[in-house]
Amino acid sequence: MTMATASLAFSTPSPLQLRSHRRLRTASIRASVSESPVTATPSASSSASPSSKLPLQKIPGDYGLPFIGPIQDRLAYFYWEGRDEFFKTRVRRYGSTVFRANMPPGPFLASDPRVIVLLDAASFPVLFDTSLVEKRDVFTGTFMPSTELTGGFRVLSYLDPSEPNHAPLKRLLFFLLSHRRQAVIPEFRRTFGTLFETMEAEIAAKGKADFGDANDRASFDFLARAFFGRDPKDTELGLDGPGLITKWVLFQLGPLLTLGLPSYLEDLFLHSFRLPAALIRGDYERLVAFFRESAGPVLDEAERMGISRDEAVHNILFATCFNTFGGMKILFPGLVKWVGRAGAQLHGRLAQEVRAAVRDVGGGEVTMRAIEAMPLTASAAYEALRIEPPVPMQYGRAKRDMVVTSHDAAFEVRAGEMLFGYQPFATKDARVFDRPQEFVADRFVGAEGASLLRYVVWSNGPETESPSTENKQCAGKDFVVLMARLLLVELFLRYDSFEAEVGASALGSSVKLTSLKKATF
């Protein structure tokens, strides 16, 4: 899956004044996170109107002492417990999937780290309702990276739909995604076909091949070719694009990451202070120059929309490099990891489906009609997005007093309070999904499976809804799903099965391919 000095303003909120439940706006979808998976029931996996039968409870948890509490929570989150255990421990402690906590980075980067944590499929959707929550400057959470890293502009990801620039900038991204749509499939196959040929050669020579590095190279090359008709190696940017982007993203997300450094050094230099934007300025300007030179037709369209070329180029860069490239950098290794772990039986089913659809529907070519005739392939892509969403955290600030419901209780939230959702818990809600911790490739096949897609929310909104200028759902939602499906298509057109070694990285999964078994039918 965005540095000025932040002032300190930590204090524990005063007790919420109870008022009539009927006067408050309520957000509710019935569903919960549970320690032990259970079979989903029709009532648990269907939406329901807000229920006054749920008991109105005080939100459990507290923020601790000013300054000390946020530091303690930060250390627990990164080092003492780890991210997932941090949330699991508090669910057990409070007996609730809704509670109060401090979210990193805290002092000295965030003026107010206090949030209300939402960890189930019932409470989580309030974060998508822009009539209830404000999305201004909350893309990365309780802190915002310096606009020096984005040309001095607050780019689209940090804008609330109520702001005047939001609608034209989102329309510009819709244009970016559509104006060269005929190039997407051929450029993807060209680029990722080369990736797999490289993987084969490396496995033959070394016994394994690093998918992550090759994927970074291929993803950036593909986006440049598909969106702009430019091959980066033929420009002054050369082969440096992925490395420059990774460094630039680190300067934005460093306060939220762990890099494996000694904890006392990492917490001091990465989580307590901003990395100076000046250190990355030259690298960022190289990226800007590439997009300014390559995105001419998109910049022309921006001017027709009333957006300056300067603002447009920084938004196009951010959307391409941070949102899309960053998403592919996390999603693709994760997809290969989960499908690889599922084993040869699933690989055989995918290979049969992909090859039959290309032969019988596409006439031997990979076409949109052929891709739409691959339900198992689509389901496997959705399942990867469900079990390991590439953007795991969402934030929103309450616009008004309201009630948020979990499965078991209702909670009053005051205007101005920050809501935070950790998506990997909400999308593994055992009251919605059977075997929620398992990768079930055909989970979304058929009518019953399709009904669960409303709980797949990786795109900052349900998979059953569409991005618009009025919401904050990812403009490239459908594009990303198509790319995931295309990766599986390319993989199983070429190979009957594959094997991989899997580890962890700062931004997702580390995957090394150890075997690629060429297609035999």
XYZ file of C-alpha atoms in Angstrom:
521
model
C 0.000 0.000 0.000
C 1.741 10.139 1.709
C 6.899 16.501 7.458
C 6.391 19.571 9.644
C 6.845 19.407 13.411
C 3.792 18.002 15.159
C 2.692 19.583 18.395
C 1.944 17.357 21.365
C -1.641 17.212 22.540
C -2.242 14.015 24.475
C -5.074 13.805 26.919
C -7.637 11.229 27.920
C -11.113 12.159 26.622
C -13.764 12.966 29.190
C -16.523 10.368 29.699
C -19.067 10.420 26.924
C -22.325 12.044 27.819
C -25.035 9.478 27.153
C -27.883 10.669 25.038
C -30.797 9.110 23.268
C -29.719 6.226 21.068
C -32.412 7.231 18.581
C -30.848 10.654 17.961
C -27.508 9.266 16.841
C -26.511 8.090 13.382
C -25.846 4.343 13.384
C -23.626 2.275 11.093
C -24.129 -1.488 11.118
C -23.470 -4.621 9.138
C -24.097 -7.828 11.035
C -21.035 -9.944 11.389
C -17.293 -10.738 14.151
C -13.787 -11.683 14.796
C -13.457 -14.792 16.886
C -10.493 -16.723 18.183
C -11.900 -19.984 16.841
C -13.429 -20.217 13.341
C -17.096 -21.144 13.091
C -19.325 -21.845 10.148
C -21.031 -18.775 8.752
C -24.786 -18.677 9.091
C -27.216 -16.888 6.763
C -28.082 -14.331 9.447
C -24.424 -13.640 10.216
C -23.432 -13.079 6.620
C -26.278 -10.812 5.597
C -26.681 -7.130 6.233
C -29.224 -6.048 8.782
C -30.668 -2.759 9.894
C -29.245 -1.205 13.082
C -30.737 -3.000 16.045
C -31.850 -1.160 19.174
C -31.766 -4.566 20.902
C -27.975 -4.435 21.108
C -26.836 -3.179 24.508
C -25.297 0.290 24.503
C -21.879 -0.058 26.151
C -18.982 2.202 27.002
C -16.043 1.631 24.665
C -13.502 -0.390 26.688
C -9.808 0.441 26.927
C -7.921 3.615 27.676
C -5.014 5.649 26.344
C -2.838 5.641 29.445
C -0.912 8.650 30.672
C -0.184 11.428 28.167
C 3.049 10.740 26.253
C 3.821 7.564 28.262
C 0.722 5.644 27.119
C 1.359 6.189 23.396
C 5.022 5.199 23.785
C 4.052 2.008 25.630
C 1.492 1.106 22.967
C 4.023 1.801 20.208
C 6.647 -0.457 21.771
C 4.062 -3.185 22.330
C 2.830 -2.873 18.733
C 6.260 -3.054 17.129
C 8.416 -5.066 19.554
C 6.895 -6.491 22.743
C 3.894 -8.163 21.107
C 3.920 -7.542 17.377
C 1.113 -6.124 15.279
C -1.416 -8.966 15.203
C -0.787 -10.016 18.799
C -1.205 -6.381 19.882
C -4.813 -6.502 18.691
C -5.528 -10.092 19.777
C -4.320 -9.364 23.311
C -6.701 -6.436 23.662
C -9.664 -8.327 22.187
C -9.135 -10.963 24.888
C -8.530 -8.372 27.610
C -11.655 -6.346 26.893
C -13.896 -9.072 25.509
C -14.676 -6.741 22.626
C -13.641 -6.171 19.020
C -14.186 -2.433 19.577
C -11.868 -0.689 22.049
C -9.627 2.326 22.631
C -5.862 2.291 22.026
C -3.018 4.463 20.761
C -1.772 3.788 17.245
C 1.812 4.360 16.098
C 3.786 6.424 15.516
C 2.719 8.641 18.441
C 5.291 11.071 19.900
C 6.771 13.034 18.258
C 5.231 12.474 14.846
C 1.492 12.427 15.594
C -0.174 15.148 17.597
C -2.929 12.766 18.720
C -2.455 8.968 18.459
C -5.765 8.077 20.168
C -8.119 5.887 18.145
C -11.181 3.696 18.510
C -10.160 0.306 17.091
C -12.661 -1.641 14.937
C -11.795 -5.297 14.345
C -14.915 -7.020 13.009
C -16.974 -7.014 9.848
C -19.908 -5.391 11.643
C -18.177 -2.206 12.774
C -15.561 -1.889 10.035
C -17.810 -0.553 7.195
C -18.423 2.752 9.003
C -14.948 3.707 7.741
C -16.302 3.757 4.175
C -19.282 5.997 4.890
C -18.143 9.522 4.052
C -21.397 10.931 5.404
C -20.260 9.746 8.829
C -16.459 9.944 8.703
C -14.031 12.492 7.298
C -11.097 11.233 5.235
C -9.038 14.420 5.238
C -5.307 13.735 5.836
C -5.878 10.261 7.344
C -4.524 8.097 4.501
C -1.524 7.014 6.591
C -3.331 7.328 9.901
C -2.658 9.572 12.857
C 0.244 11.319 11.124
C 0.695 12.712 7.630
C 4.001 12.702 5.725
C 5.351 16.041 4.577
C 3.941 17.429 1.341
C 7.585 18.078 0.413
C 7.487 14.433 -0.643
C 4.650 15.106 -3.104
C 5.724 18.352 -4.737
C 4.068 20.539 -2.115
C 0.594 19.167 -2.915
C -1.892 17.255 -0.795
C -2.500 14.513 -3.331
C -5.827 12.757 -3.881
C -5.321 10.032 -1.255
C -5.314 12.697 1.478
C -8.401 14.589 0.265
C -11.897 14.181 1.647
C -14.638 13.920 -1.014
C -16.063 17.211 0.288
C -12.944 19.094 -0.842
C -13.207 20.789 -4.253
C -10.093 19.143 -5.743
C -11.225 15.606 -4.934
C -13.699 15.055 -7.776
C -11.565 16.397 -10.666
C -8.455 14.547 -9.460
C -10.351 11.272 -9.162
C -11.833 11.772 -12.632
C -8.275 12.266 -13.876
C -7.292 8.880 -12.431
C -10.288 7.261 -14.112
C -8.989 8.727 -17.383
C -5.459 7.459 -16.650
C -6.812 3.951 -16.134
C -8.964 3.921 -19.267
C -7.278 5.929 -22.028
C -4.869 3.118 -23.035
C -6.974 0.177 -21.873
C -6.331 -1.790 -25.076
C -2.638 -1.944 -24.158
C -3.137 -3.474 -20.711
C -3.398 -7.190 -21.518
C -0.695 -7.312 -24.220
C 1.745 -5.237 -22.150
C 1.096 -7.350 -19.077
C 1.738 -10.573 -20.973
C 4.866 -9.143 -22.599
C 6.330 -7.916 -19.323
C 5.420 -10.773 -17.025
C 6.222 -13.326 -19.702
C 9.761 -11.969 -19.580
C 9.653 -12.175 -15.762
C 8.837 -15.892 -15.830
C 11.506 -16.572 -18.438
C 13.988 -14.867 -16.114
C 12.731 -16.941 -13.182
C 13.229 -20.152 -15.178
C 16.818 -19.209 -16.053
C 17.654 -18.297 -12.434
C 16.185 -21.520 -11.069
C 18.204 -23.512 -13.615
C 21.384 -21.669 -12.647
C 20.962 -21.200 -8.875
C 18.171 -23.509 -7.752
C 15.883 -20.620 -6.788
C 14.815 -17.201 -8.024
C 13.760 -14.105 -6.068
C 10.260 -13.271 -7.257
C 10.094 -9.994 -5.315
C 12.907 -8.126 -7.055
C 11.819 -9.346 -10.484
C 8.216 -8.411 -9.708
C 9.243 -4.859 -8.778
C 11.041 -4.446 -12.094
C 8.204 -5.980 -14.102
C 5.447 -4.061 -12.290
C 7.003 -0.658 -12.944
C 7.858 -1.496 -16.549
C 4.323 -2.743 -17.144
C 2.679 0.361 -15.672
C 4.895 2.690 -17.689
C 4.224 0.802 -20.906
C 0.497 0.292 -20.324
C -0.382 3.781 -19.011
C 2.072 5.928 -20.988
C 3.477 3.841 -23.840
C 7.011 4.369 -22.536
C 9.697 1.853 -21.676
C 11.622 3.239 -18.690
C 14.928 1.763 -19.865
C 14.733 3.989 -22.948
C 14.522 7.138 -20.812
C 16.898 8.902 -18.445
C 15.262 7.006 -15.592
C 16.721 3.777 -16.935
C 16.414 0.813 -14.578
C 16.331 2.940 -11.418
C 12.564 3.403 -11.106
C 11.683 0.623 -8.621
C 14.584 1.463 -6.313
C 13.748 5.172 -6.297
C 10.093 4.438 -5.557
C 10.923 2.050 -2.719
C 13.173 4.650 -1.086
C 10.543 7.369 -1.554
C 7.841 5.157 0.003
C 10.131 4.446 2.960
C 10.380 8.177 3.670
C 6.580 8.297 3.839
C 5.791 5.050 5.650
C 8.933 4.620 7.747
C 7.113 5.558 10.996
C 4.779 2.589 10.424
C 7.388 -0.031 9.481
C 9.937 -2.280 11.099
C 13.106 -2.996 9.130
C 14.796 -5.489 11.432
C 17.199 -2.972 12.969
C 17.998 -3.028 16.696
C 14.765 -1.928 18.355
C 16.219 1.015 20.290
C 17.793 2.473 17.130
C 14.793 1.777 14.914
C 12.283 3.242 17.352
C 14.369 6.369 17.867
C 15.232 7.153 14.265
C 12.315 5.633 12.341
C 9.317 5.978 14.663
C 10.128 9.165 16.585
C 11.368 11.609 13.945
C 10.751 12.288 10.287
C 13.376 11.282 7.765
C 14.345 14.621 6.155
C 12.607 15.054 2.824
C 15.691 16.846 1.482
C 17.536 13.511 1.435
C 15.158 12.131 -1.187
C 14.491 15.308 -3.211
C 16.865 14.511 -6.056
C 15.517 10.996 -6.462
C 11.942 12.238 -6.406
C 12.711 14.849 -9.057
C 13.984 12.078 -11.331
C 10.610 10.366 -11.018
C 8.796 13.662 -11.620
C 10.844 14.252 -14.786
C 9.909 10.807 -16.105
C 6.186 11.370 -15.575
C 6.273 14.931 -16.874
C 7.887 13.652 -20.054
C 5.825 10.471 -20.421
C 2.308 11.446 -19.348
C 1.624 14.139 -21.960
C -1.902 13.034 -23.014
C -2.968 12.593 -19.368
C -1.570 16.022 -18.440
C -3.398 17.534 -21.414
C -6.621 16.001 -20.113
C -5.878 17.410 -16.666
C -5.669 20.920 -18.097
C -9.003 20.407 -19.831
C -10.405 19.488 -16.403
C -9.018 22.667 -14.852
C -6.133 20.949 -13.024
C -2.691 22.492 -13.377
C -0.067 20.316 -15.063
C 2.126 20.609 -11.975
C -0.539 19.329 -9.588
C -1.544 16.655 -12.087
C 1.955 15.234 -12.524
C 2.430 14.760 -8.769
C -0.961 13.066 -8.479
C -0.267 10.801 -11.462
C 3.116 9.906 -9.975
C 1.570 9.125 -6.597
C -1.239 7.047 -8.094
C 1.138 5.077 -10.306
C 4.072 4.645 -7.919
C 2.575 4.627 -4.421
C -0.923 3.280 -4.996
C -0.556 0.954 -7.994
C 3.103 -0.090 -8.018
C 3.050 -0.259 -4.227
C -0.048 -2.438 -4.352
C 1.474 -4.817 -6.906
C 4.687 -4.961 -4.850
C 2.679 -6.349 -1.919
C -0.194 -8.185 -3.634
C 1.673 -10.224 -6.239
C 4.150 -11.946 -3.879
C 1.244 -12.558 -1.500
C -0.848 -14.107 -4.283
C 2.030 -16.358 -5.366
C 2.618 -17.324 -1.719
C -0.981 -18.356 -1.016
C -1.550 -20.150 -4.324
C 1.833 -21.846 -3.976
C 1.002 -23.105 -0.481
C -2.330 -24.478 -1.718
C -0.450 -27.115 -3.692
C -0.557 -29.055 -6.923
C -4.246 -30.006 -6.799
C -5.331 -26.354 -6.944
C -2.637 -25.646 -9.531
C -4.086 -28.342 -11.766
C -7.600 -26.930 -11.467
C -6.379 -23.419 -12.279
C -4.321 -24.638 -15.240
C -7.298 -26.528 -16.667
C -9.636 -23.548 -16.263
C -7.222 -20.987 -17.674
C -6.228 -23.027 -20.712
C -9.785 -24.087 -21.531
C -11.084 -20.501 -21.352
C -8.262 -19.158 -23.510
C -8.784 -21.943 -26.044
C -12.583 -22.067 -26.141
C -13.599 -18.473 -25.359
C -10.575 -16.448 -26.402
C -9.826 -18.376 -29.570
C -6.325 -19.013 -28.349
C -5.817 -15.471 -27.042
C -6.045 -13.946 -23.586
C -9.064 -11.664 -23.885
C -11.427 -10.050 -21.409
C -14.136 -12.517 -22.430
C -11.763 -15.403 -21.728
C -10.754 -13.942 -18.358
C -14.405 -13.541 -17.374
C -14.871 -17.262 -18.076
C -12.437 -18.185 -15.272
C -14.461 -18.150 -12.022
C -11.920 -20.116 -9.967
C -9.130 -17.781 -11.063
C -11.193 -14.750 -10.050
C -12.084 -16.343 -6.718
C -8.428 -17.130 -5.954
C -7.527 -13.482 -6.589
C -10.328 -12.266 -4.314
C -9.290 -14.753 -1.632
C -5.720 -13.415 -1.661
C -7.121 -9.903 -1.257
C -9.320 -11.084 1.599
C -6.773 -13.036 3.601
C -3.884 -10.573 3.195
C -5.183 -7.172 2.029
C -2.378 -5.009 0.593
C -3.557 -1.937 2.552
C -4.357 -3.378 5.987
C -5.298 -0.179 7.852
C -8.072 2.357 7.324
C -8.837 5.522 9.257
C -11.638 8.065 9.432
C -12.559 10.884 11.809
C -16.148 10.951 13.057
C -18.049 13.888 11.575
C -20.787 13.740 14.212
C -21.899 11.845 17.266
C -23.031 8.380 16.210
C -23.379 4.752 17.300
C -21.124 2.035 15.884
C -22.192 -1.586 16.382
C -20.229 -4.795 16.642
C -22.074 -8.117 16.636
C -22.751 -7.970 20.311
C -22.937 -4.335 21.406
C -23.442 -0.732 20.362
C -20.919 2.000 21.187
C -21.274 5.763 21.180
C -18.625 7.671 19.260
C -18.216 11.415 19.613
C -17.679 13.858 16.784
C -13.967 14.344 16.158
C -12.837 10.959 17.460
C -10.570 8.927 15.182
C -11.807 5.516 14.065
C -9.252 2.920 13.020
C -9.834 -0.456 11.394
C -7.316 -3.270 11.034
C -8.657 -4.972 7.948
C -7.013 -8.431 8.223
C -9.151 -9.067 11.326
C -12.369 -7.758 9.756
C -11.878 -9.906 6.654
C -11.198 -12.995 8.754
C -14.421 -12.578 10.722
C -15.541 -16.073 11.723
C -19.169 -14.918 11.881
C -18.957 -14.203 8.148
C -16.396 -16.634 6.725
C -16.095 -20.369 7.236
C -12.447 -21.344 7.928
C -11.460 -17.665 7.936
C -7.751 -18.267 8.587
C -7.417 -20.610 5.595
C -6.823 -19.753 1.946
C -9.882 -21.267 0.252
C -9.370 -20.644 -3.459
C -12.966 -21.344 -4.523
C -14.551 -19.416 -1.633
C -16.216 -16.877 -3.963
C -17.363 -19.265 -6.722
C -21.110 -19.497 -7.364
C -24.022 -17.432 -6.074
C -23.373 -18.170 -2.402
C -19.701 -17.319 -2.786
C -20.463 -14.136 -4.686
C -22.684 -12.983 -1.816
C -19.587 -12.861 0.398
C -17.791 -10.378 -1.859
C -19.368 -7.482 0.019
C -17.051 -8.408 2.894
C -13.936 -8.185 0.688
C -12.969 -4.574 1.368
C -9.282 -4.238 0.429
C -10.099 -1.274 -1.841
C -11.430 0.937 0.974
C -14.924 -0.210 0.149
C -16.888 -3.408 -0.554
C -15.962 -5.395 -3.649
C -19.635 -5.209 -4.683
C -19.489 -1.403 -4.960
C -17.690 0.882 -7.401
C -15.328 3.820 -6.926
C -16.802 7.240 -7.614
C -15.957 10.881 -7.056
C -18.222 10.808 -3.983
C -16.374 8.037 -2.133
C -12.822 7.078 -1.170
C -12.825 3.656 -2.783
C -9.657 2.992 -4.775
C -9.964 4.391 -8.308
C -8.045 1.377 -9.609
C -10.120 -1.271 -7.780
C -11.129 -3.200 -10.894
C -7.712 -2.695 -12.496
C -5.923 -4.297 -9.525
C -8.234 -7.317 -9.513
C -7.678 -7.718 -13.253
C -3.891 -7.620 -12.734
C -4.104 -10.340 -10.074
C -6.171 -12.506 -12.406
C -3.752 -11.865 -15.274
C -0.820 -12.957 -13.128
C -2.532 -16.287 -12.491
C -3.437 -16.594 -16.180
C 0.154 -16.044 -17.286
C 1.467 -18.398 -14.616
C -0.858 -21.283 -15.453
C -0.685 -20.916 -19.203
C 3.038 -21.595 -18.822
C 3.228 -24.024 -15.910
C 1.326 -26.988 -14.484
C 2.601 -26.278 -10.969
C 5.278 -24.438 -9.009
C 6.977 -24.449 -5.627
C 8.287 -21.574 -3.541
C 10.052 -20.648 -0.315
C 8.190 -17.996 1.645
C 9.311 -15.524 4.293
C 8.399 -12.050 5.532
C 9.534 -8.616 4.405
C 8.931 -5.039 5.571
C 6.141 -4.700 2.982
C 4.476 -8.096 2.852
C 5.914 -11.441 1.791
C 9.291 -12.587 0.553
C 8.920 -15.272 -2.132
C 11.623 -17.302 -3.834
C 10.517 -19.683 -6.577
C 12.280 -23.046 -6.410
C 10.448 -24.972 -9.144
C 8.404 -24.129 -12.243
C 6.928 -27.241 -13.897
C 6.249 -26.436 -17.543
C 2.828 -27.008 -19.064
C 2.220 -30.566 -20.275
C -1.312 -30.214 -21.668
